[in-house]
PDB file of C-alpha atoms in Angstrom:
ATOM      1  CA  MET N   1     -16.747   9.010  -2.131  1.00  0.00           C
ATOM      2  CA  SER N   2     -19.964  10.831  -0.854  1.00  0.00           C
ATOM      3  CA  SER N   3     -20.858  10.901   2.757  1.00  0.00           C
ATOM      4  CA  GLY N   4     -22.782   7.845   3.979  1.00  0.00           C
ATOM      5  CA  ASN N   5     -20.929   5.574   1.641  1.00  0.00           C
ATOM      6  CA  TYR N   6     -18.094   3.389   2.893  1.00  0.00           C
ATOM      7  CA  GLN N   7     -15.514   1.238   1.327  1.00  0.00           C
ATOM      8  CA  LYS N   8     -16.003  -2.475   1.285  1.00  0.00           C
ATOM      9  CA  TYR N   9     -13.532  -5.228   1.005  1.00  0.00           C
ATOM     10  CA  ILE N  10     -13.501  -6.784  -2.439  1.00  0.00           C
ATOM     11  CA  TRP N  11     -15.169 -10.040  -1.051  1.00  0.00           C
ATOM     12  CA  GLN N  12     -17.999  -7.825   0.415  1.00  0.00           C
ATOM     13  CA  GLN N  13     -18.948  -6.558  -3.152  1.00  0.00           C
ATOM     14  CA  ALA N  14     -22.301  -7.831  -4.491  1.00  0.00           C
ATOM     15  CA  GLN N  15     -20.526  -9.055  -7.803  1.00  0.00           C
ATOM     16  CA  TRP N  16     -17.814 -11.011  -5.849  1.00  0.00           C
ATOM     17  CA  PRO N  17     -16.232 -13.319  -7.274  1.00  0.00           C
ATOM     18  CA  GLN N  18     -17.325 -12.353 -10.734  1.00  0.00           C
ATOM     19  CA  TRP N  19     -16.085  -8.934 -10.711  1.00  0.00           C
ATOM     20  CA  SER N  20     -14.369  -6.920 -13.598  1.00  0.00           C
ATOM     21  CA  PHE N  21     -12.156  -3.905 -13.890  1.00  0.00           C
ATOM     22  CA  ASN N  22     -11.218  -1.392 -16.562  1.00  0.00           C
ATOM     23  CA  SER N  23      -7.753  -2.770 -17.673  1.00  0.00           C
ATOM     24  CA  ALA N  24      -6.962   0.426 -19.616  1.00  0.00           C
ATOM     25  CA  ALA N  25      -7.452   2.574 -16.430  1.00  0.00           C
ATOM     26  CA  PHE N  26      -5.548   0.022 -14.368  1.00  0.00           C
ATOM     27  CA  SER N  27      -2.625   0.284 -16.674  1.00  0.00           C
ATOM     28  CA  GLN N  28      -2.540   3.871 -16.690  1.00  0.00           C
ATOM     29  CA  LEU N  29      -2.474   3.980 -12.886  1.00  0.00           C
ATOM     30  CA  LEU N  30       0.148   1.213 -12.797  1.00  0.00           C
ATOM     31  CA  SER N  31       2.372   3.019 -15.176  1.00  0.00           C
ATOM     32  CA  GLN N  32       2.139   6.202 -12.907  1.00  0.00           C
ATOM     33  CA  VAL N  33       2.924   4.209  -9.880  1.00  0.00           C
ATOM     34  CA  ASN N  34       6.032   2.589 -11.560  1.00  0.00           C
ATOM     35  CA  LEU N  35       7.148   6.159 -12.636  1.00  0.00           C
ATOM     36  CA  GLU N  36       6.915   7.524  -9.229  1.00  0.00           C
ATOM     37  CA  ARG N  37       8.613   4.485  -7.891  1.00  0.00           C
ATOM     38  CA  GLY N  38      11.450   5.088 -10.183  1.00  0.00           C
ATOM     39  CA  ARG N  39      11.683   8.612  -9.026  1.00  0.00           C
ATOM     40  CA  LEU N  40      11.667   7.534  -5.433  1.00  0.00           C
ATOM     41  CA  LEU N  41      14.516   4.971  -6.060  1.00  0.00           C
ATOM     42  CA  GLY N  42      16.455   7.667  -7.890  1.00  0.00           C
ATOM     43  CA  SER N  43      16.096  10.077  -4.894  1.00  0.00           C
ATOM     44  CA  MET N  44      17.020   7.369  -2.455  1.00  0.00           C
ATOM     45  CA  GLN N  45      20.209   6.685  -4.476  1.00  0.00           C
ATOM     46  CA  ALA N  46      21.096  10.256  -4.243  1.00  0.00           C
ATOM     47  CA  LEU N  47      20.824  10.160  -0.436  1.00  0.00           C
ATOM     48  CA  GLY N  48      23.497   7.541  -0.152  1.00  0.00           C
ATOM     49  CA  PHE N  49      23.210   3.996   1.173  1.00  0.00           C
ATOM     50  CA  LYS N  50      22.915   4.734   4.789  1.00  0.00           C
ATOM     51  CA  LEU N  51      19.961   6.967   4.524  1.00  0.00           C
ATOM     52  CA  ALA N  52      18.276   5.011   1.864  1.00  0.00           C
ATOM     53  CA  GLU N  53      18.587   1.996   4.106  1.00  0.00           C
ATOM     54  CA  GLU N  54      16.917   3.924   6.968  1.00  0.00           C
ATOM     55  CA  ALA N  55      14.021   5.286   4.708  1.00  0.00           C
ATOM     56  CA  SER N  56      13.370   1.689   3.558  1.00  0.00           C
ATOM     57  CA  LEU N  57      13.369   0.440   7.082  1.00  0.00           C
ATOM     58  CA  LYS N  58      10.802   3.106   8.159  1.00  0.00           C
ATOM     59  CA  VAL N  59       8.525   2.320   5.278  1.00  0.00           C
ATOM     60  CA  LEU N  60       8.702  -1.595   5.992  1.00  0.00           C
ATOM     61  CA  THR N  61       8.042  -0.886   9.618  1.00  0.00           C
ATOM     62  CA  SER N  62       5.093   1.234   8.873  1.00  0.00           C
ATOM     63  CA  GLU N  63       3.560  -1.172   6.420  1.00  0.00           C
ATOM     64  CA  VAL N  64       3.793  -3.883   9.025  1.00  0.00           C
ATOM     65  CA  VAL N  65       2.226  -1.925  11.801  1.00  0.00           C
ATOM     66  CA  LYS N  66      -0.712  -0.757   9.565  1.00  0.00           C
ATOM     67  CA  SER N  67      -1.301  -4.195   8.224  1.00  0.00           C
ATOM     68  CA  SER N  68      -1.691  -5.437  11.749  1.00  0.00           C
ATOM     69  CA  GLU N  69      -4.004  -2.562  12.683  1.00  0.00           C
ATOM     70  CA  ILE N  70      -6.385  -3.633   9.822  1.00  0.00           C
ATOM     71  CA  GLU N  71      -6.410  -7.063  11.506  1.00  0.00           C
ATOM     72  CA  GLY N  72      -7.246  -5.394  14.858  1.00  0.00           C
ATOM     73  CA  GLU N  73      -3.732  -5.955  16.317  1.00  0.00           C
ATOM     74  CA  ARG N  74      -1.666  -3.031  17.533  1.00  0.00           C
ATOM     75  CA  LEU N  75       2.212  -3.390  17.424  1.00  0.00           C
ATOM     76  CA  ASN N  76       4.880  -1.369  18.912  1.00  0.00           C
ATOM     77  CA  PRO N  77       6.748   0.236  15.804  1.00  0.00           C
ATOM     78  CA  GLN N  78      10.012  -0.061  17.859  1.00  0.00           C
ATOM     79  CA  ALA N  79       9.486  -3.744  18.490  1.00  0.00           C
ATOM     80  CA  VAL N  80       8.678  -4.358  14.936  1.00  0.00           C
ATOM     81  CA  ARG N  81      11.741  -2.619  13.753  1.00  0.00           C
TER      82      ARG N  81
END
């Protein structure tokens, strides 16, 4: 993205709600995400249950905290956990 431009929420786009997307490009990206997800899950299994569980908890906590920040609310990660 060039300087001066900023990202908009989908509902802020001029073509909302009649938007379209490139399904071939989306499918390719989704396939790559699924491949990386499989690799991650395989790596987590190699760590063992305890470490995999801890890694999952950290990711979930981070997602909750970051989602709340988008809405303007700051949460204490320890409290969320």
